[in-house]
XYZ file of C-alpha atoms in Angstrom:
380
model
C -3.175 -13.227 42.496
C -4.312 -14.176 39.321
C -4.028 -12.175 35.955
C -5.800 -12.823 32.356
C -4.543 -11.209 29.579
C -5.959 -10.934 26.458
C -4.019 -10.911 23.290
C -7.494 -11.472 20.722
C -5.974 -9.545 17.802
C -3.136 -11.482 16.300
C -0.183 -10.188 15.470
C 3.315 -11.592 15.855
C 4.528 -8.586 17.776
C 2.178 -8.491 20.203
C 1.850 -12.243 20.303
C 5.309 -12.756 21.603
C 4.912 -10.133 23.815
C 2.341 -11.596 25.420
C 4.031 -14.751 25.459
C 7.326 -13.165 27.569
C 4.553 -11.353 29.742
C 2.806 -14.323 30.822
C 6.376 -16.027 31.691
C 7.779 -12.660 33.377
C 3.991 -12.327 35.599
C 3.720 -16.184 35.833
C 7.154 -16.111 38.190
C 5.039 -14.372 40.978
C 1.414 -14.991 39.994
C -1.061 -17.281 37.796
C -1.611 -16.217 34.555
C -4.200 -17.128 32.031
C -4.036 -16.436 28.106
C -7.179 -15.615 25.879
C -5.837 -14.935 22.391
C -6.972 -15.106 18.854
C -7.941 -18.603 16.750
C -4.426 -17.942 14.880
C -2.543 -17.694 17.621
C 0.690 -20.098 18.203
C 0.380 -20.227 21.740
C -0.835 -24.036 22.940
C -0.950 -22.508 26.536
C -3.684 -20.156 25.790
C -7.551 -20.277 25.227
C -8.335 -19.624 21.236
C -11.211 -17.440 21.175
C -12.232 -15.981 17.799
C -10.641 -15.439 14.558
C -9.070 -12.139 14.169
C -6.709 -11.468 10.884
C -9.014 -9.169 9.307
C -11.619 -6.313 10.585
C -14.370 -8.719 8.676
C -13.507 -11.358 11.310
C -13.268 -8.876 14.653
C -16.575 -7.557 13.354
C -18.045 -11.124 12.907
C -16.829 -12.048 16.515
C -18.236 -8.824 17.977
C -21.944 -9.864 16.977
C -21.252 -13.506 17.474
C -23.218 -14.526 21.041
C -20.889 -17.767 21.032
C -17.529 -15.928 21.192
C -18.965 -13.594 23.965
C -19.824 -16.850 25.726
C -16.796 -18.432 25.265
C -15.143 -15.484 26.386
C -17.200 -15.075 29.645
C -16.648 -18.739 30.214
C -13.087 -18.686 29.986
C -13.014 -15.629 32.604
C -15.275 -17.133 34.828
C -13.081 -20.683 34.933
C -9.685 -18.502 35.308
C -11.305 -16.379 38.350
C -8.761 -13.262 37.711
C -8.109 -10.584 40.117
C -6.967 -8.694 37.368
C -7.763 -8.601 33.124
C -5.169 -7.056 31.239
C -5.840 -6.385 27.456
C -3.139 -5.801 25.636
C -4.073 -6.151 21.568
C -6.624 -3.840 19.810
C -10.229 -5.808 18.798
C -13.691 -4.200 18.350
C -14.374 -7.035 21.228
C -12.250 -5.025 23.958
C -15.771 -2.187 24.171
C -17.469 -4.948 25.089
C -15.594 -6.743 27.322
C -14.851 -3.508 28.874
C -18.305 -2.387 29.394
C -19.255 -5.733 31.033
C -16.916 -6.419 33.241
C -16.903 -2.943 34.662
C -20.954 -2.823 35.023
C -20.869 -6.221 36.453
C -17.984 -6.895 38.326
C -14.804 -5.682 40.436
C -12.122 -7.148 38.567
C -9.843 -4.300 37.685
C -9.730 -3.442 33.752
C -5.854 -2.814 32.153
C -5.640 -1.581 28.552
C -3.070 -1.187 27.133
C -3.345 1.623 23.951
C -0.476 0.930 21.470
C 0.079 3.647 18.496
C -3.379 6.014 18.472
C -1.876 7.771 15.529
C -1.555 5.101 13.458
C -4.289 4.300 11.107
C -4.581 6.166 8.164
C -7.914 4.628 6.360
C -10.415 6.997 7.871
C -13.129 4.140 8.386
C -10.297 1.905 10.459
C -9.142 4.971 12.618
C -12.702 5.902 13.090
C -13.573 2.417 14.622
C -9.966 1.868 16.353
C -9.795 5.181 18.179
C -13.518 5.067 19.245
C -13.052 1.256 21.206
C -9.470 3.352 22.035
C -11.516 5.950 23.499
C -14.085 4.148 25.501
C -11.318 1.214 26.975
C -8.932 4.297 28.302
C -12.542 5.594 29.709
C -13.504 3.011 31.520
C -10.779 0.900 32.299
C -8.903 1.494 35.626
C -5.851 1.309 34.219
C -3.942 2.265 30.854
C -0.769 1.108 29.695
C 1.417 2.337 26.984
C 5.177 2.397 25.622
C 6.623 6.184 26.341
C 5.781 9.718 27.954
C 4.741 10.739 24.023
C 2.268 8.338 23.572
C 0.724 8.733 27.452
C 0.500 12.548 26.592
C -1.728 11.478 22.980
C -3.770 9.240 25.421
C -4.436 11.734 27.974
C -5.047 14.531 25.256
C -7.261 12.503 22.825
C -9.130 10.579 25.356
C -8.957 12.800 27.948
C -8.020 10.605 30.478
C -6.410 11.742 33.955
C -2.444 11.142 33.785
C -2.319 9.146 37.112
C -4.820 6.304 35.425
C -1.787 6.446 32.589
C 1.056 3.687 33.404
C 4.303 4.173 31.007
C 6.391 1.050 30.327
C 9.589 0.745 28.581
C 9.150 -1.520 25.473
C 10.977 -4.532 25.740
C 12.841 -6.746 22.743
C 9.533 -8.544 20.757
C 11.225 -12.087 21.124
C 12.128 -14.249 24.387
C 16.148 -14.537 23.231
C 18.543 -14.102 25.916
C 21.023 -12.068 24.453
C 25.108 -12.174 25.084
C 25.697 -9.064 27.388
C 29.268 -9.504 27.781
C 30.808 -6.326 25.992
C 34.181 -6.853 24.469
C 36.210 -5.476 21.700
C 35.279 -8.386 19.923
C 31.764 -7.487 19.276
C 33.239 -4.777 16.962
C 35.706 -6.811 14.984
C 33.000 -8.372 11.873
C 31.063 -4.776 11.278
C 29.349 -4.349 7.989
C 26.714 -2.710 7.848
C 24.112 0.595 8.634
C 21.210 -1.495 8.629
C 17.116 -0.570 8.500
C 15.352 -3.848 9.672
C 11.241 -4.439 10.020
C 8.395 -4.435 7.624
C 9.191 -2.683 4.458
C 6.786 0.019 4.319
C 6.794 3.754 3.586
C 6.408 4.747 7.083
C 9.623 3.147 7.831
C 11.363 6.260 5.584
C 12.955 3.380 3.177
C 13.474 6.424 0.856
C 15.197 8.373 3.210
C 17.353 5.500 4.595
C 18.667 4.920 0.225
C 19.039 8.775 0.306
C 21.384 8.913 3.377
C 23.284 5.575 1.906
C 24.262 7.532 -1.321
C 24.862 10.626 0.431
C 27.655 8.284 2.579
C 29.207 6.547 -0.155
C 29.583 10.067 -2.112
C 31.179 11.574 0.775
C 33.409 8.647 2.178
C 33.616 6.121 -0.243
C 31.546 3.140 -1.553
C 34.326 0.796 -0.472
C 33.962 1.432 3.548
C 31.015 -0.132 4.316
C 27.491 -1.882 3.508
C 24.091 -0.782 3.843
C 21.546 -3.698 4.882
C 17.430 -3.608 4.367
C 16.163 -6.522 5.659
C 12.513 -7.729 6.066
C 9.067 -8.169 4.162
C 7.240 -6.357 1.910
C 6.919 -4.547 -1.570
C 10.323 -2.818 -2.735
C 9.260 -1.789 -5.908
C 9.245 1.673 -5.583
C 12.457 2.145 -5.015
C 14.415 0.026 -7.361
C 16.067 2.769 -8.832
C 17.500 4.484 -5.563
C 18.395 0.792 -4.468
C 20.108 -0.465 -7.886
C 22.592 3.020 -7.703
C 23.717 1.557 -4.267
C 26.646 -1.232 -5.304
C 27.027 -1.705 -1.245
C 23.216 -2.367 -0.609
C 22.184 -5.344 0.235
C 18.418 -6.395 0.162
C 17.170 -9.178 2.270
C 13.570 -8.919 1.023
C 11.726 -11.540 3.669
C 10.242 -12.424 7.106
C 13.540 -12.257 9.033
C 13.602 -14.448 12.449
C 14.734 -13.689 15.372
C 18.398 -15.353 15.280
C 18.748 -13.538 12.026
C 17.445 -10.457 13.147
C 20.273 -10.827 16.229
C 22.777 -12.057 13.670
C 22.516 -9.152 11.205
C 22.163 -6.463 14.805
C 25.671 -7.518 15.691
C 27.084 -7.536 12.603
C 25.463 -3.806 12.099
C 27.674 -0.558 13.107
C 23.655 1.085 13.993
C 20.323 -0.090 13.227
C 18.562 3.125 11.382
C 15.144 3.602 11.550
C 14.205 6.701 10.185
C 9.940 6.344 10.331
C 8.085 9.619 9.225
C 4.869 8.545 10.526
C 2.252 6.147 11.726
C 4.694 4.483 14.075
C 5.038 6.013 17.435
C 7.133 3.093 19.189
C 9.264 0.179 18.085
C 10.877 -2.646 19.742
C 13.544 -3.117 17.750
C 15.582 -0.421 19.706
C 15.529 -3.082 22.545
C 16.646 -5.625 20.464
C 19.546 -3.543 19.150
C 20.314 -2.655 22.918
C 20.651 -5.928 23.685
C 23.135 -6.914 20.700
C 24.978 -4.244 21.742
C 23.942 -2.196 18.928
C 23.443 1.728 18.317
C 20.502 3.223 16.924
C 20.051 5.909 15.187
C 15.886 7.379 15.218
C 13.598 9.520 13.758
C 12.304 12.061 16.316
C 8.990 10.886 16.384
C 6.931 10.182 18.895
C 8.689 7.794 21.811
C 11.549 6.523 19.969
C 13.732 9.680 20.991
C 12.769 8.276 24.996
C 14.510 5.107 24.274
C 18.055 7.093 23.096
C 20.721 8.729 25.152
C 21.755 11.080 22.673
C 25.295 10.432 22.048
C 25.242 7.331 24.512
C 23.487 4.469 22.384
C 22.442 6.280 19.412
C 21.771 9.556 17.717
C 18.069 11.812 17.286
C 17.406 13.013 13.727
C 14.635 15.342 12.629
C 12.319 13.581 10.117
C 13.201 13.099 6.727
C 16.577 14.762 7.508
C 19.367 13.028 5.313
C 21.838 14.814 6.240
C 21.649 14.246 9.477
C 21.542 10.740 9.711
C 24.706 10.717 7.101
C 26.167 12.925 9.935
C 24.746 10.656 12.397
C 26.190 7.648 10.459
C 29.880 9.098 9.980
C 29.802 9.570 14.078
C 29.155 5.971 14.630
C 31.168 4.825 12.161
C 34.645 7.189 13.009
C 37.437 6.095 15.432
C 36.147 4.005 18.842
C 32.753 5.574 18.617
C 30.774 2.194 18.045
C 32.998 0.073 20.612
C 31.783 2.890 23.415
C 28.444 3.076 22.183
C 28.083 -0.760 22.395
C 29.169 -1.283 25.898
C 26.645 1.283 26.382
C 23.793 -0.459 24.938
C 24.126 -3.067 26.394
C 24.538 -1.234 29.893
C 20.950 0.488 28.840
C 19.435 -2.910 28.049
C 20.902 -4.243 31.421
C 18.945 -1.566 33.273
C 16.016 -0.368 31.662
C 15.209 -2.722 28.414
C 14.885 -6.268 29.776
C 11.946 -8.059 30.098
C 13.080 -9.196 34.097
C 12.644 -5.474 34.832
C 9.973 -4.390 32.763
C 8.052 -7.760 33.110
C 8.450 -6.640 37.752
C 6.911 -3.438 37.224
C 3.988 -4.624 35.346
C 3.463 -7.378 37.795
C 3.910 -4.625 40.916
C 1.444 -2.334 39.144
C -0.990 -5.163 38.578
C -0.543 -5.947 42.526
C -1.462 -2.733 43.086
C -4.175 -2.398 41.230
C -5.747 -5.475 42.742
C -4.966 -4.485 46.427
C -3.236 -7.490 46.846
C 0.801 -7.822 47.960
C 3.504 -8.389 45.242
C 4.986 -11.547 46.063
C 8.804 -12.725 45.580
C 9.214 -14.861 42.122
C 8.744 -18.427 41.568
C 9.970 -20.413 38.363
C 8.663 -18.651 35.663
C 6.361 -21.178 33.648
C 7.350 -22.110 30.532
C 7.680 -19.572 27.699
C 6.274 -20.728 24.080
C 9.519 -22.674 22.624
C 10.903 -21.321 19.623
C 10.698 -17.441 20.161
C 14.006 -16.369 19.532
């Protein structure tokens, strides 16, 4: 069997994704990569420039890039195409290759909440709309988001695969759970892009609301990652136990700051309906502590790895907090995590049942692994 995917939006999310995908598939199967001009990936075939909506619009009425595209296909010869990034190309590869050929269509429909400029939702959901439509398969992270497909598409549940969301980096993370792993705790930490979605506000509010009711002295609060901070300068400069890593964090530090962290918090009040980082903390061994909103409460057992707050709910994530933090809470919760990540959270099991599904959907047999082909080097 032979699989395509095609990553032609850049992002670095979805870029390493696709990266640990095409390893995972490539241990049973061929696998060919059509991505964006920016991407990193040497392995895969640079299409069209894609960091703005200005450039996907200039590739979708560019004849060369539909050429190069249908070029690329033709060379790979794939029993299955598997999209997997959002580009105003997708409608038109989707429409082509369904009119034309056999090759079984996968997209795979990421957060259709998200956008919030009426002109870029608009667009989005409409090549959203017409890939679930017409492809023969979608895929998607959580039972929330599958039930926005199905009920904003209106596409039939059985076409609608759900797939655990995996770490976004290739790092093979220390599973061994001992006491150790508890002993250099610091901090309640909110990692990722620094934007209001993220609840920033709310994560401050909770911070004060800990060091008023247990002391300033117990522990640190950590917000790490890029973006503007201005707004909340004054909530952040009352916090003498805050500290502010205001910057792209990589993946070792990411992992670094996870294990050093009694929870990762990420209290998002909108426009995010899945994150990988709950993965990630999983596999350091690390509780989380979510919003409920839309899958993240999927990827918690309640009082196993983490804690479900309502949005915007300070208190309870204080509350939430003071569990983790009390007696041998954390040290349970940990071996937990990493127990979770073990079983449902790694790419070797998520990256088998997308290959299986793929089988499937091409009629052909799954096959046992071979050696997975090389994954890009310095992801994690």
């Amino acid at each position: 069997m032979r699989v395509v995917i095609m990553d032609l939006k850049w992002s670095y999310g979805i870029e390493a994704v696709t990266d640990i995908l095409r390893n995972q598939i490539g241990m049973h199967c061929e696998v060919g990569v059509l991505s964006a001009a920016e991407s990193e990936l040497d392995y895969s075939i640079k299409v069209a420039r894609s960091k703005s909506y200005k450039d996907m619009l200039l590739a979708l009425i560019n004849p060369m890039v539909h050429l190069r595209i249908f070029q690329a296909i033709r060379r790979l010869r794939p029993d299955v195409i598997y999209i997997i990034s959002p580009h105003m190309l997708n409608a038109a590869i989707v429409i082509f290759y369904r009119l034309f050929t056999r090759i079984p269509i996968i997209s795979h429909i990421h957060d259709p909440a998200h956008y919030s400029h009426p002109l870029v939702a608009t667009t989005v959901n409409s090549i959203s709309w017409l890939q679930a439509r017409l492809s023969n398969r979608v895929y998607c992270w959580g039972n929330t988001i599958k039930e926005v497909i199905c009920a904003k598409f209106g596409v039939a549940s059985e076409r609608v695969q759900v797939f655990k969301h995996g770490p976004g980096q290739t790092t093979y993370f220390d599973l061994h759970a001992t006491d150790e792993r508890n002993a250099g705790l610091k901090y309640f930490s909110l990692i990722g892009g620094m934007q209001a979605r993220k609840g920033i506000e709310f994560f401050l509010e909770a911070a004060a609301r800990f060091n008023h009711l247990y002391g300033k002295d117990e522990v640190h609060f950590l917000l790490a990652g890029s973006g503007n901070l201005d707004a909340y300068r004054g909530r952040m400069n009352a916090l003498p136990n805050l500290v502010v890593e205001n910057r792209f964090i990589g993946n070792d530090e990411v992992n670094e700051f996870l294990a050093e962290s009694y929870a990762l918090v990420l209290p998002y009040i909108g426009g995010v309906l899945q994150s990988s980082f709950v993965a990630i903390a999983y596999g350091n061994g690390c509780p989380v502590i979510v919003s409920r909103l839309g899958s993240l409460p999927e990827e918690v057992d309640e009082g196993s790895t983490g804690f479900v707050v309502d949005r915007a709910n300070v208190e309870q994530i204080t509350a939430a907090m003071h569990a983790i933090y009390s007696g041998d809470t954390r040290s349970l919760f940990s071996r937990n995590c990493i127990e979770a990540y073990r079983e449902k959270f790694s790419w070797d099991c998520i990256g088998e049942e997308f290959y299986r599904d793929m089988a499937r959907l091409a009629g052909q047999p799954a096959q046992s692994s071979v050696p997975a082909q090389e994954a890009h080097p310095g992801r994690g």
